[in-house]
PDB file of C-alpha atoms and ligand atoms in Angstrom:
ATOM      1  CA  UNK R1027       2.285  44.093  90.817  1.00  0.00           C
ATOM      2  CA  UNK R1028       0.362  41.647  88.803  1.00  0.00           C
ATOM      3  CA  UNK R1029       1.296  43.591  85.669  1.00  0.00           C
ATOM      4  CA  UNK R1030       0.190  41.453  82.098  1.00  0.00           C
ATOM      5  CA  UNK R1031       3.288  40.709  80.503  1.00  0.00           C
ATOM      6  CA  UNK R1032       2.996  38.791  76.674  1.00  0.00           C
ATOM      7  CA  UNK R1033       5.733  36.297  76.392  1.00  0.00           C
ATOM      8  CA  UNK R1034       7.394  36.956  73.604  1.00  0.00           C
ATOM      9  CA  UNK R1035       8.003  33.798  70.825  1.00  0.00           C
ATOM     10  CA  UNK R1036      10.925  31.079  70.561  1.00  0.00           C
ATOM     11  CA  UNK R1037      13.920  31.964  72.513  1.00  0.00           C
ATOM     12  CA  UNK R1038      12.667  34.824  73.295  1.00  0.00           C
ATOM     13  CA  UNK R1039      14.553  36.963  71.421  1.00  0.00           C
ATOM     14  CA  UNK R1040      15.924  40.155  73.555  1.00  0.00           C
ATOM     15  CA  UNK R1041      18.872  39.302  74.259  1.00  0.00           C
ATOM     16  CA  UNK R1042      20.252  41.820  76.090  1.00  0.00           C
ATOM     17  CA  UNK R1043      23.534  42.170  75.125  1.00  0.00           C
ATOM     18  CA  UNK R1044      25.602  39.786  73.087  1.00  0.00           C
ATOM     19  CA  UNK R1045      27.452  36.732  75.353  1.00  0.00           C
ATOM     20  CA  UNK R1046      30.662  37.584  73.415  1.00  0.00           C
ATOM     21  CA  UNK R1047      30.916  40.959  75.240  1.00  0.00           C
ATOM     22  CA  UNK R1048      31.953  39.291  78.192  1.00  0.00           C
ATOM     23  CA  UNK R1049      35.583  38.633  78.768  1.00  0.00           C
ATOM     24  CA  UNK R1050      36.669  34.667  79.248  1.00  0.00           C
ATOM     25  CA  UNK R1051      33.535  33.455  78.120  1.00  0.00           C
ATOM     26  CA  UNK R1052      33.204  30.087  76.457  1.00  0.00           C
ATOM     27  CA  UNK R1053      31.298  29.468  73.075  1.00  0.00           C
ATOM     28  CA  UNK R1054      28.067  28.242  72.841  1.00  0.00           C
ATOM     29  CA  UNK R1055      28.457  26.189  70.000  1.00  0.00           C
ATOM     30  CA  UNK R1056      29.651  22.818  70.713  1.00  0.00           C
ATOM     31  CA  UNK R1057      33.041  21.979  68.868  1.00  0.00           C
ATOM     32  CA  UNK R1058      32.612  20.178  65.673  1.00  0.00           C
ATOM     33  CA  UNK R1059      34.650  17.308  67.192  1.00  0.00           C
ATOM     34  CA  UNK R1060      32.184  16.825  70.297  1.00  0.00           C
ATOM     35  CA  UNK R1061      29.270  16.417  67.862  1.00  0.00           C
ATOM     36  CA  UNK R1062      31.465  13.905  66.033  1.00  0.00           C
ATOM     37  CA  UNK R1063      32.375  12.142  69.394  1.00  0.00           C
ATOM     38  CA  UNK R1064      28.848  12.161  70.150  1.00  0.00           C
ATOM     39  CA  UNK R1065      27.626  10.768  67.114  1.00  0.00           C
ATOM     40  CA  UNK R1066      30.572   7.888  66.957  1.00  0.00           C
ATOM     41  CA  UNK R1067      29.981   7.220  70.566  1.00  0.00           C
ATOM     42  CA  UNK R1068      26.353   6.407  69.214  1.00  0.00           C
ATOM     43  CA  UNK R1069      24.860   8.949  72.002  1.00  0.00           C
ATOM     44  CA  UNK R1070      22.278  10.272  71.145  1.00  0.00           C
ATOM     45  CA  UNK R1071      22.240  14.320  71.526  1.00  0.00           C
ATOM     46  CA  UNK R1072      19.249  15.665  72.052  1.00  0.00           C
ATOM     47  CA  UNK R1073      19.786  19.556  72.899  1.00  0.00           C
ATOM     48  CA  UNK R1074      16.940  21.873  72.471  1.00  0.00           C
ATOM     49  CA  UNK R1075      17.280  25.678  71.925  1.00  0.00           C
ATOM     50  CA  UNK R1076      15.281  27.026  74.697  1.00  0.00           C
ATOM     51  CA  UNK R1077      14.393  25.072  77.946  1.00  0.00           C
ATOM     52  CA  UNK R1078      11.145  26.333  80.339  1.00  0.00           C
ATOM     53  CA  UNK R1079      12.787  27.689  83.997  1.00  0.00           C
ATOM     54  CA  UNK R1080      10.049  27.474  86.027  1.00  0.00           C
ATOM     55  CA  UNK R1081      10.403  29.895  89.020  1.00  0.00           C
ATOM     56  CA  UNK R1082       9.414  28.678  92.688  1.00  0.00           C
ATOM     57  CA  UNK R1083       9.657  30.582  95.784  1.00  0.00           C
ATOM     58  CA  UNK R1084       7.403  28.836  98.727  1.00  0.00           C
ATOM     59  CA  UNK R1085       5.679  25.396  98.560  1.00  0.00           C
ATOM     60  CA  UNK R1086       2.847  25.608 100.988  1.00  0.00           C
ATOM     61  CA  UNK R1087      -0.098  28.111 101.898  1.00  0.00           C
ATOM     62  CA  UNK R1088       0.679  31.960 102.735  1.00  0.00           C
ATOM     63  CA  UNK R1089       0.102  31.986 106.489  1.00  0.00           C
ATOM     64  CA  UNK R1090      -1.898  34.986 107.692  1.00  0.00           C
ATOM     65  CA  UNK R1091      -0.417  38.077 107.520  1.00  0.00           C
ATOM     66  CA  UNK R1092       2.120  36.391 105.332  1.00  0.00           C
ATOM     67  CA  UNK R1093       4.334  39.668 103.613  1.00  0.00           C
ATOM     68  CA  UNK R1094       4.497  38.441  99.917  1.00  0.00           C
ATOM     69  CA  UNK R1095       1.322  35.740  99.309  1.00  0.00           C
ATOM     70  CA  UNK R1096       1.697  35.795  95.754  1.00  0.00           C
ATOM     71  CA  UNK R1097       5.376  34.033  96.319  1.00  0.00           C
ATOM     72  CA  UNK R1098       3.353  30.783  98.359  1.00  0.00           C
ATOM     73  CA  UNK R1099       2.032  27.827  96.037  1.00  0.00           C
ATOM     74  CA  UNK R1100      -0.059  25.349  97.210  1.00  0.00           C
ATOM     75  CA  UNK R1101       1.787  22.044  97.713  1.00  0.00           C
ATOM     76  CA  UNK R1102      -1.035  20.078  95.995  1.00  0.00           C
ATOM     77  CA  UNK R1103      -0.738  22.609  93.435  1.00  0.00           C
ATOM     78  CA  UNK R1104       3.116  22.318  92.835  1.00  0.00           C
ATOM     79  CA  UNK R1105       2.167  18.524  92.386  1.00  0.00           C
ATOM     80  CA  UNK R1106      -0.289  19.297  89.917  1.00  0.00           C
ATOM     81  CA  UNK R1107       1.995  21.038  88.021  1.00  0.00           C
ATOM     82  CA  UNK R1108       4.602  18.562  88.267  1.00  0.00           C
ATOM     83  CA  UNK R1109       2.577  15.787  87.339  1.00  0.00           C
ATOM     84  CA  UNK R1110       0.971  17.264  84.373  1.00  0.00           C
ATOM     85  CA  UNK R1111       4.599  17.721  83.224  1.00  0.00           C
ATOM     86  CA  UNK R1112       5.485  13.992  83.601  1.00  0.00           C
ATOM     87  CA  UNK R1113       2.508  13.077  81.630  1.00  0.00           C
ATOM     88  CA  UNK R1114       3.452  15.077  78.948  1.00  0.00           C
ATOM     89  CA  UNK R1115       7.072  13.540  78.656  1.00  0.00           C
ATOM     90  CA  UNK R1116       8.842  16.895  80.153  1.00  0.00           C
ATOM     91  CA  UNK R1117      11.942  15.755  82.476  1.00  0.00           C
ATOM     92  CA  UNK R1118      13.692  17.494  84.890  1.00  0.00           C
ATOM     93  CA  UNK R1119      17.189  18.935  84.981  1.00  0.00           C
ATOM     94  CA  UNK R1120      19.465  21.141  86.514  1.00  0.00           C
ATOM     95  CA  UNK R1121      20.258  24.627  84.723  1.00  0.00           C
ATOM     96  CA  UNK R1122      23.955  23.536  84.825  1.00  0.00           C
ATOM     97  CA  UNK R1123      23.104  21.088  83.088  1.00  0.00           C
ATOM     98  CA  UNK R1124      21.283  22.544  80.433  1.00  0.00           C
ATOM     99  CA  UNK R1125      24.192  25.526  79.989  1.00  0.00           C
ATOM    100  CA  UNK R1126      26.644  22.450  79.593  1.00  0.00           C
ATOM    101  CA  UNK R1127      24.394  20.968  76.484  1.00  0.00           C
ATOM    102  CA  UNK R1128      24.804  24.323  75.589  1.00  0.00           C
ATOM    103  CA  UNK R1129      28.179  24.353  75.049  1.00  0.00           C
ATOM    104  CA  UNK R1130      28.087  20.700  73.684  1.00  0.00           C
ATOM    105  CA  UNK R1131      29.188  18.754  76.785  1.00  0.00           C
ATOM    106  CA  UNK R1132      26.247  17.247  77.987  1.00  0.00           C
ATOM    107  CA  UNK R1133      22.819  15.947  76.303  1.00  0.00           C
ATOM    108  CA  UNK R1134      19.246  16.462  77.302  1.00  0.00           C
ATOM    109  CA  UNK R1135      16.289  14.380  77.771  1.00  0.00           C
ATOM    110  CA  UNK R1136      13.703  15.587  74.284  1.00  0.00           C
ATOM    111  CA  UNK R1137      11.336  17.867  76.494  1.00  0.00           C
ATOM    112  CA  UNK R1138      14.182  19.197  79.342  1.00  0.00           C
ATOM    113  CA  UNK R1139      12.345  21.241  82.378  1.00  0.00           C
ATOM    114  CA  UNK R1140      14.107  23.002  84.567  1.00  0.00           C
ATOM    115  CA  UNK R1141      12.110  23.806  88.039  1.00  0.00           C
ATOM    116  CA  UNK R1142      14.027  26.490  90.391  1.00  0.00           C
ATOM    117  CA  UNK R1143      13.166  27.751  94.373  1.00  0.00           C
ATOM    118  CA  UNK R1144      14.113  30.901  94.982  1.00  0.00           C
ATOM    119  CA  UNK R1145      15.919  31.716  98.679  1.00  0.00           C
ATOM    120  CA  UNK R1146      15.865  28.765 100.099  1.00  0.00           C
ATOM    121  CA  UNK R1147      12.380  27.958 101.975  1.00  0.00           C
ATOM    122  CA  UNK R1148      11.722  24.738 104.466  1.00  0.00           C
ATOM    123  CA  UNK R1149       8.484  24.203 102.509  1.00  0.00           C
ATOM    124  CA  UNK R1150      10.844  23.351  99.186  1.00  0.00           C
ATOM    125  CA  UNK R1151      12.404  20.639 101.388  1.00  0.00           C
ATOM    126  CA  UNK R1152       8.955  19.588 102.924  1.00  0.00           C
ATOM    127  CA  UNK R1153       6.367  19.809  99.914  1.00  0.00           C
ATOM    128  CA  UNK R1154       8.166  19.798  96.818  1.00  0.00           C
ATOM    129  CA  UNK R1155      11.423  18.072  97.466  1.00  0.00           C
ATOM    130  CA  UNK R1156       9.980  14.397  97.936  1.00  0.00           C
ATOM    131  CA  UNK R1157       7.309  14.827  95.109  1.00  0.00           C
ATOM    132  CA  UNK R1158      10.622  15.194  92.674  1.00  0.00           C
ATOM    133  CA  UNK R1159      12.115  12.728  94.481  1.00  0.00           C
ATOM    134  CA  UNK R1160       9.620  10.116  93.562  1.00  0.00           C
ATOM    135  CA  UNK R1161      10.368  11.082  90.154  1.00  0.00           C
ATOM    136  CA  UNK R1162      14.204  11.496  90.529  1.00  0.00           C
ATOM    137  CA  UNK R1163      14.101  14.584  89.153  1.00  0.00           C
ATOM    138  CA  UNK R1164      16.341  17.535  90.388  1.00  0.00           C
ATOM    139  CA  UNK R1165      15.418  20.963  90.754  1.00  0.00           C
ATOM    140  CA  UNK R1166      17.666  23.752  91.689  1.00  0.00           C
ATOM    141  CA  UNK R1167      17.730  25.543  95.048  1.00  0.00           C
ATOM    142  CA  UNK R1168      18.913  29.444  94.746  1.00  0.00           C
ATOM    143  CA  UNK R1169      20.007  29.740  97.993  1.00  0.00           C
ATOM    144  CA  UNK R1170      20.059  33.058  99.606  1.00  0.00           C
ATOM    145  CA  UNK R1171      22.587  32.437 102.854  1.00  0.00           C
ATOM    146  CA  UNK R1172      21.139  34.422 104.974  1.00  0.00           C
ATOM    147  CA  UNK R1173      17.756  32.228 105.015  1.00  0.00           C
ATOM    148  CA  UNK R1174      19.915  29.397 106.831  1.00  0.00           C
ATOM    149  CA  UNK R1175      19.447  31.111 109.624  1.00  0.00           C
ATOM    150  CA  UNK R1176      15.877  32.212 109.501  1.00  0.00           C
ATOM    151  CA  UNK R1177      12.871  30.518 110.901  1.00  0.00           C
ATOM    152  CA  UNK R1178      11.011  29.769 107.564  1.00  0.00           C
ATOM    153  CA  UNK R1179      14.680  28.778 106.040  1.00  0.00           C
ATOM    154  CA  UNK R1180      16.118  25.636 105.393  1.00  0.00           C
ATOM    155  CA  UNK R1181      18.952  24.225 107.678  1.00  0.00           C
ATOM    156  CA  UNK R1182      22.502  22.946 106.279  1.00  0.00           C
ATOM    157  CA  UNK R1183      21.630  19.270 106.434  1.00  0.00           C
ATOM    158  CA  UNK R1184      18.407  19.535 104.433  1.00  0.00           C
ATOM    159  CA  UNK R1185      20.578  21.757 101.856  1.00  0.00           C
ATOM    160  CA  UNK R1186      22.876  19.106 101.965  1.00  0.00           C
ATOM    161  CA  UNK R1187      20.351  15.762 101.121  1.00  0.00           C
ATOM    162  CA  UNK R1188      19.013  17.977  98.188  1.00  0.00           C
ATOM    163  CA  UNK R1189      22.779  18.198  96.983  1.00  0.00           C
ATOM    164  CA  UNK R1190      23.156  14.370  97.360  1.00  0.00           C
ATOM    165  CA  UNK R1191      19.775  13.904  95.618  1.00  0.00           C
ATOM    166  CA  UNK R1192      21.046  15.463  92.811  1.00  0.00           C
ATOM    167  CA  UNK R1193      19.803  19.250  93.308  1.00  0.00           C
ATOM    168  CA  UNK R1194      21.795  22.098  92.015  1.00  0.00           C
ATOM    169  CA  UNK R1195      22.644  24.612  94.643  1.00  0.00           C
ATOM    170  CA  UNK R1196      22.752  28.291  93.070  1.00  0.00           C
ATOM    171  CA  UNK R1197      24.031  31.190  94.405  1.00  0.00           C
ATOM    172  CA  UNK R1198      20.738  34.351  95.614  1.00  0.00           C
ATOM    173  CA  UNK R1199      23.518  36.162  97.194  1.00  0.00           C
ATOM    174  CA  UNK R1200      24.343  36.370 100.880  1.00  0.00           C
ATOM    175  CA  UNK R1201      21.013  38.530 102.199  1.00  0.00           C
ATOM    176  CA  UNK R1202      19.183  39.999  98.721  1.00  0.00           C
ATOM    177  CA  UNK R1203      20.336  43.097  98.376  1.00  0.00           C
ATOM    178  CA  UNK R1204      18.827  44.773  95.229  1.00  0.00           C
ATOM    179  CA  UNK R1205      22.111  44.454  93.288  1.00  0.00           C
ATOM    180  CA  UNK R1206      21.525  47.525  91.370  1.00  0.00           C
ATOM    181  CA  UNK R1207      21.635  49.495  93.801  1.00  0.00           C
ATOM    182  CA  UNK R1208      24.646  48.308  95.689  1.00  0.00           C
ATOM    183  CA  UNK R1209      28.125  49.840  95.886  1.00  0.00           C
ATOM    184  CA  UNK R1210      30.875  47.667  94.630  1.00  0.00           C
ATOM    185  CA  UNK R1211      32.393  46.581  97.119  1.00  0.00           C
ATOM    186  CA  UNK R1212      28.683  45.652  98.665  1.00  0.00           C
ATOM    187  CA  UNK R1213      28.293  43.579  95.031  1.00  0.00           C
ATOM    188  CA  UNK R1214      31.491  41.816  94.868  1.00  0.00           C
ATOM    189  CA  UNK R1215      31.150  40.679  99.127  1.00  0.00           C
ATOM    190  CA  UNK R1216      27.392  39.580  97.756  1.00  0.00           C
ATOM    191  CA  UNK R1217      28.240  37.491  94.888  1.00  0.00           C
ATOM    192  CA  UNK R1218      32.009  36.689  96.059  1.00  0.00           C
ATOM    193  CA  UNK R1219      30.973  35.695  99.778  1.00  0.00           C
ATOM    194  CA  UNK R1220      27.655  34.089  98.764  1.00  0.00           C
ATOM    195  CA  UNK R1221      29.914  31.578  96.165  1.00  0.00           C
ATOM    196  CA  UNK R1222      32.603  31.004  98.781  1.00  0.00           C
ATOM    197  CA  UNK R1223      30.165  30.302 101.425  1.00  0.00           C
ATOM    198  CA  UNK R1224      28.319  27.720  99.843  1.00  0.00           C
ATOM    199  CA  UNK R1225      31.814  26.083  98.718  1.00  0.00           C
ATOM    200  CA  UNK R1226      32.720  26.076 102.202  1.00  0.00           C
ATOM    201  CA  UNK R1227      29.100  24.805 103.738  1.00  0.00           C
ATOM    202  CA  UNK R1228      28.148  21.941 101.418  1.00  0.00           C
ATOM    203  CA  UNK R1229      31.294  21.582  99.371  1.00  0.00           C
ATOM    204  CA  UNK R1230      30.153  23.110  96.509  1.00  0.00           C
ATOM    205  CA  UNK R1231      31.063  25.438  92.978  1.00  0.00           C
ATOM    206  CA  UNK R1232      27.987  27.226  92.232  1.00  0.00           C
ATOM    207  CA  UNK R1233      28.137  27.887  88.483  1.00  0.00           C
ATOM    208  CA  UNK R1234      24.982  29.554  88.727  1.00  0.00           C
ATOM    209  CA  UNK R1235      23.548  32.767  90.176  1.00  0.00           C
ATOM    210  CA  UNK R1236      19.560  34.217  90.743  1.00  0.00           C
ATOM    211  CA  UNK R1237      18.967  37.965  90.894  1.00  0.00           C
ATOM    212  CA  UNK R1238      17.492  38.889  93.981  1.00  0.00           C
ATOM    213  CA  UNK R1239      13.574  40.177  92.905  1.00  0.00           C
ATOM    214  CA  UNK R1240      14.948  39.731  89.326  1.00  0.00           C
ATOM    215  CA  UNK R1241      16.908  42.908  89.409  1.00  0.00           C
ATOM    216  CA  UNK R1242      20.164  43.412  87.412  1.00  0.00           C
ATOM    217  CA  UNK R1243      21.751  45.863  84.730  1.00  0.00           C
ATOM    218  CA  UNK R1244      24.960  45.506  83.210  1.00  0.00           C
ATOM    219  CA  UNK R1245      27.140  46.629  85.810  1.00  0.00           C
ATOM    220  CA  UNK R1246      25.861  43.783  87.852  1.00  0.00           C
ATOM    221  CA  UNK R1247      25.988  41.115  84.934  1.00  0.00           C
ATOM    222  CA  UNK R1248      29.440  42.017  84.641  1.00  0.00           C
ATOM    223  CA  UNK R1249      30.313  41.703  88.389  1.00  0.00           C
ATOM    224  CA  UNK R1250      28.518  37.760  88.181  1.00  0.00           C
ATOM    225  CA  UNK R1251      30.748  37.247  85.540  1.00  0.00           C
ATOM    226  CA  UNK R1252      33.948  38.254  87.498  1.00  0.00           C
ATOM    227  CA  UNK R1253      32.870  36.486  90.421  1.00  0.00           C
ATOM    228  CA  UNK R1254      32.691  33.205  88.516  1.00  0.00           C
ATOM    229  CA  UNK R1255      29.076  32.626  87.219  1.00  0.00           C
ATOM    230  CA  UNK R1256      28.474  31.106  83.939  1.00  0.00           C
ATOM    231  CA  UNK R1257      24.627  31.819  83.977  1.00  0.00           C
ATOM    232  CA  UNK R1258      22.674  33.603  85.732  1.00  0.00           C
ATOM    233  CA  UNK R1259      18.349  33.441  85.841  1.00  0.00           C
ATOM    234  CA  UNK R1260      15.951  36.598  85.556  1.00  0.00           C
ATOM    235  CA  UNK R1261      12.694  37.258  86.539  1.00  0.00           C
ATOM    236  CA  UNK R1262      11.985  38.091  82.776  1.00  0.00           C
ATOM    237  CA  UNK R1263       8.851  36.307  81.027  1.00  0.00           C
ATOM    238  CA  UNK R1264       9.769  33.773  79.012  1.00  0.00           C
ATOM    239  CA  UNK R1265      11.875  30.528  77.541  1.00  0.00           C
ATOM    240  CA  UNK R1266      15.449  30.455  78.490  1.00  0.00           C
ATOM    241  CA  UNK R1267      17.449  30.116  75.395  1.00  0.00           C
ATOM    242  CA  UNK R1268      20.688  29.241  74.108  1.00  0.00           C
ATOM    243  CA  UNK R1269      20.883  32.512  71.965  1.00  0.00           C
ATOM    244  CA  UNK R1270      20.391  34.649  74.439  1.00  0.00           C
ATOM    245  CA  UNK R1271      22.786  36.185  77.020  1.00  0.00           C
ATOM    246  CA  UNK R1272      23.952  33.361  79.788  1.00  0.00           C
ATOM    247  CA  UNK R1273      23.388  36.160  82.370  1.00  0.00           C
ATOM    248  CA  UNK R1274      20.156  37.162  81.251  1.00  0.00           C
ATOM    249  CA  UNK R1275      17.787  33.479  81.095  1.00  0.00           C
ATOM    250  CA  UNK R1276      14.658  34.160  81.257  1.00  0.00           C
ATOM    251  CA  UNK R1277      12.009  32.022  83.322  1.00  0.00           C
ATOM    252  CA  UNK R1278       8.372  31.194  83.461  1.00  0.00           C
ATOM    253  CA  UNK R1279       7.758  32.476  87.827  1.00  0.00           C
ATOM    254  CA  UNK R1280       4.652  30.292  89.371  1.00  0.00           C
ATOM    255  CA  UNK R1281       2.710  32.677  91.241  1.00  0.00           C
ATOM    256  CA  UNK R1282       0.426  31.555  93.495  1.00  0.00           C
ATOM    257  CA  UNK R1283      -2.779  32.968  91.982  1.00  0.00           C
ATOM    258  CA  UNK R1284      -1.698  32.264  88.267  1.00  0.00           C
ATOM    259  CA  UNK R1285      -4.683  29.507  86.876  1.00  0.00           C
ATOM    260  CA  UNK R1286      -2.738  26.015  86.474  1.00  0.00           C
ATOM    261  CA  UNK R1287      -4.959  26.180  83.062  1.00  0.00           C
ATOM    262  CA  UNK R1288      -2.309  29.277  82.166  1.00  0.00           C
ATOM    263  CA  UNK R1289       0.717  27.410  83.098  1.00  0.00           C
ATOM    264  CA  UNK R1290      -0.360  24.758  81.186  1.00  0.00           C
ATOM    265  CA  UNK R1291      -1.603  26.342  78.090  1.00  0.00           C
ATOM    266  CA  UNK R1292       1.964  28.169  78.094  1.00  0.00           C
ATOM    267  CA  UNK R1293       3.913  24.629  78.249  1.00  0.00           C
ATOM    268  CA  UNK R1294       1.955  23.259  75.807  1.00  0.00           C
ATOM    269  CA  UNK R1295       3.353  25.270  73.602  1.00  0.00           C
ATOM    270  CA  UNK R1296       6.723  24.391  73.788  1.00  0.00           C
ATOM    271  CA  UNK R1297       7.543  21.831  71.073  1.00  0.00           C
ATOM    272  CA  UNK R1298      11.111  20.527  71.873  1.00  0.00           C
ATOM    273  CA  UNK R1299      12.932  23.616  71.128  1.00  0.00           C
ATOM    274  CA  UNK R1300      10.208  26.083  70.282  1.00  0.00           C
ATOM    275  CA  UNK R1301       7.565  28.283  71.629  1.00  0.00           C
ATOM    276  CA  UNK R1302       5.103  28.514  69.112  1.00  0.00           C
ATOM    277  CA  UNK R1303       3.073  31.203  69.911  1.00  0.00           C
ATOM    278  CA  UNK R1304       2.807  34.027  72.171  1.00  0.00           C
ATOM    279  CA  UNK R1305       0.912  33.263  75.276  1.00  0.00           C
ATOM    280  CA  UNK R1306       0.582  35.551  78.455  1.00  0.00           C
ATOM    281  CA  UNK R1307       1.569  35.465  81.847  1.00  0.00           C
ATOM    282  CA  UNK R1308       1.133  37.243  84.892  1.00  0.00           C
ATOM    283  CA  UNK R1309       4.214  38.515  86.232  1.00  0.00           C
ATOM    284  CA  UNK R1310       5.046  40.368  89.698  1.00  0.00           C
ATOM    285  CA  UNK R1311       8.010  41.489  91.467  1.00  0.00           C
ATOM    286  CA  UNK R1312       9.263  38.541  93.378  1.00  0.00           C
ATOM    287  CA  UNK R1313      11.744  38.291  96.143  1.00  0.00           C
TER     288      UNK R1313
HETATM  289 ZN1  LIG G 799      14.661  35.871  96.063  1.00  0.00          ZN
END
């Protein structure tokens, strides 16, 4: 808990393992003949190396006794963050998004963000969801199913108008298991089940997965592979970039005693596709 991590520099480095490893993946590199469609269409392709993930669990104030405080934020301190990001020409967009520029078949704004809840909280829908909407900016919901049904989770419908508002929905399994330590059959119902049940609730193909608390090896990787996944986010400090392993991104968590003067020193240092230097961050286990 509250461990000093260093960030390490552009991209990141550390990939874990090479993306080629994994069977039926696609190439990052876009085709030759989409950049030349790109640039004959005139569009112009903007598609930066490494993109800040910010991580999000709760929008609002730990109520007493709350289990894991560090995961609340202060809802006037998620718009302080948010609006500091706006002012500084960052935009907001979907991971699937950003793994699609990847692989040359989308673009990105010059200074992409990409702002992600973990489990699937009311508060996201409360607090944070109309301060992006204001802004039209998406931000993707890792929805753990099992929070549908608890009292602090979101219901169906509200999962449903963050779809329509252009939110991502991402898989956090069906009840966040620690996926290391699950048998197979216990990881393939997790990751299989979770994906089928959010195609069957809101009519969606999540391309995406979050490791619950950040924990994975390559047993699991593989399994998110096999059950469809083309990226999935970390818990690891850091930019998430295009040379490292899909199934490994790294993001930038938002914990709810981390100085906003830390946050922003950190993405102040991202210059369109690089992290200059090597800033810290305070990093805990998350749920
Ligand atoms: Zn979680």
């Amino acid at each position: 808990m509250g461990a000093i991590a260093a960030l390490a520099t552009a991209g990141c480095g550390g990939g874990r393992s090479a993306p080629q490893r994994l069977a039926g993946r696609a190439p990052h590199r876009p085709a030759a003949s989409s950049i030349q469609r790109r640039r004959a269409l005139g569009v112009r392709g903007v598609v930066p190396a490494s993109v800040p993930v910010l991580g999000f669990h709760e929008i609002r104030n730990p109520p007493p006794g709350a289990r894991y405080p560090e995961l609340y934020l202060d809802p006037a301190k998620f718009a302080r963050i948010v609006s500091w990001l706006r002012q500084r020409g960052f935009q907001a967009v979907t991971l699937e998004r950003v793994i699609r520029a990847w692989r040359g078949r989308a673009t990105l704004p010059e200074r992409p963000v990409v702002l992600t809840f973990d489990d699937g909280y009311a508060s996201v829908y409360r607090f944070a969801f109309p301060v992006l909407q204001r802004l039209h900016w998406p931000g993707v919901l890792n929805l753990e199913l099992a929070e549908l049904h608890s009292p602090d989770g979101l219901r169906p419908p509200e999962v449903r108008a963050l779809y329509s508002a252009g939110w991502e929905i991402a898989s956090h399994t069906l009840t966040h298991p620690d996926l290391t330590q699950a048998s197979a059959p216990q990881l393939r119902h997790e990751l299989v089940g979770s994906r089928r049940l959010i195609s069957r609730l809101f009519g969606v193909q999540a391309s995406d997965f979050c490791y619950p608390a950040g924990r994975f090896d390559r047993r699991v990787e593989r399994a998110v592979a096999a059950a469809g996944y083309r990226a999935a986010q970390t818990e690891l400090p850091g930019l998430a970039a295009r040379s490292d392993d899909p199934l490994a991104l790294r993001r930038i968590m938002i914990r709810r005693d981390e100085p906003l003067a830390t946050v922003f020193s950190l993405l102040s240092r991202v210059r369109g596709a690089a992290l200059s230097a090597a800033p810290v961050v305070r990093t805990a286990p998350g749920r």
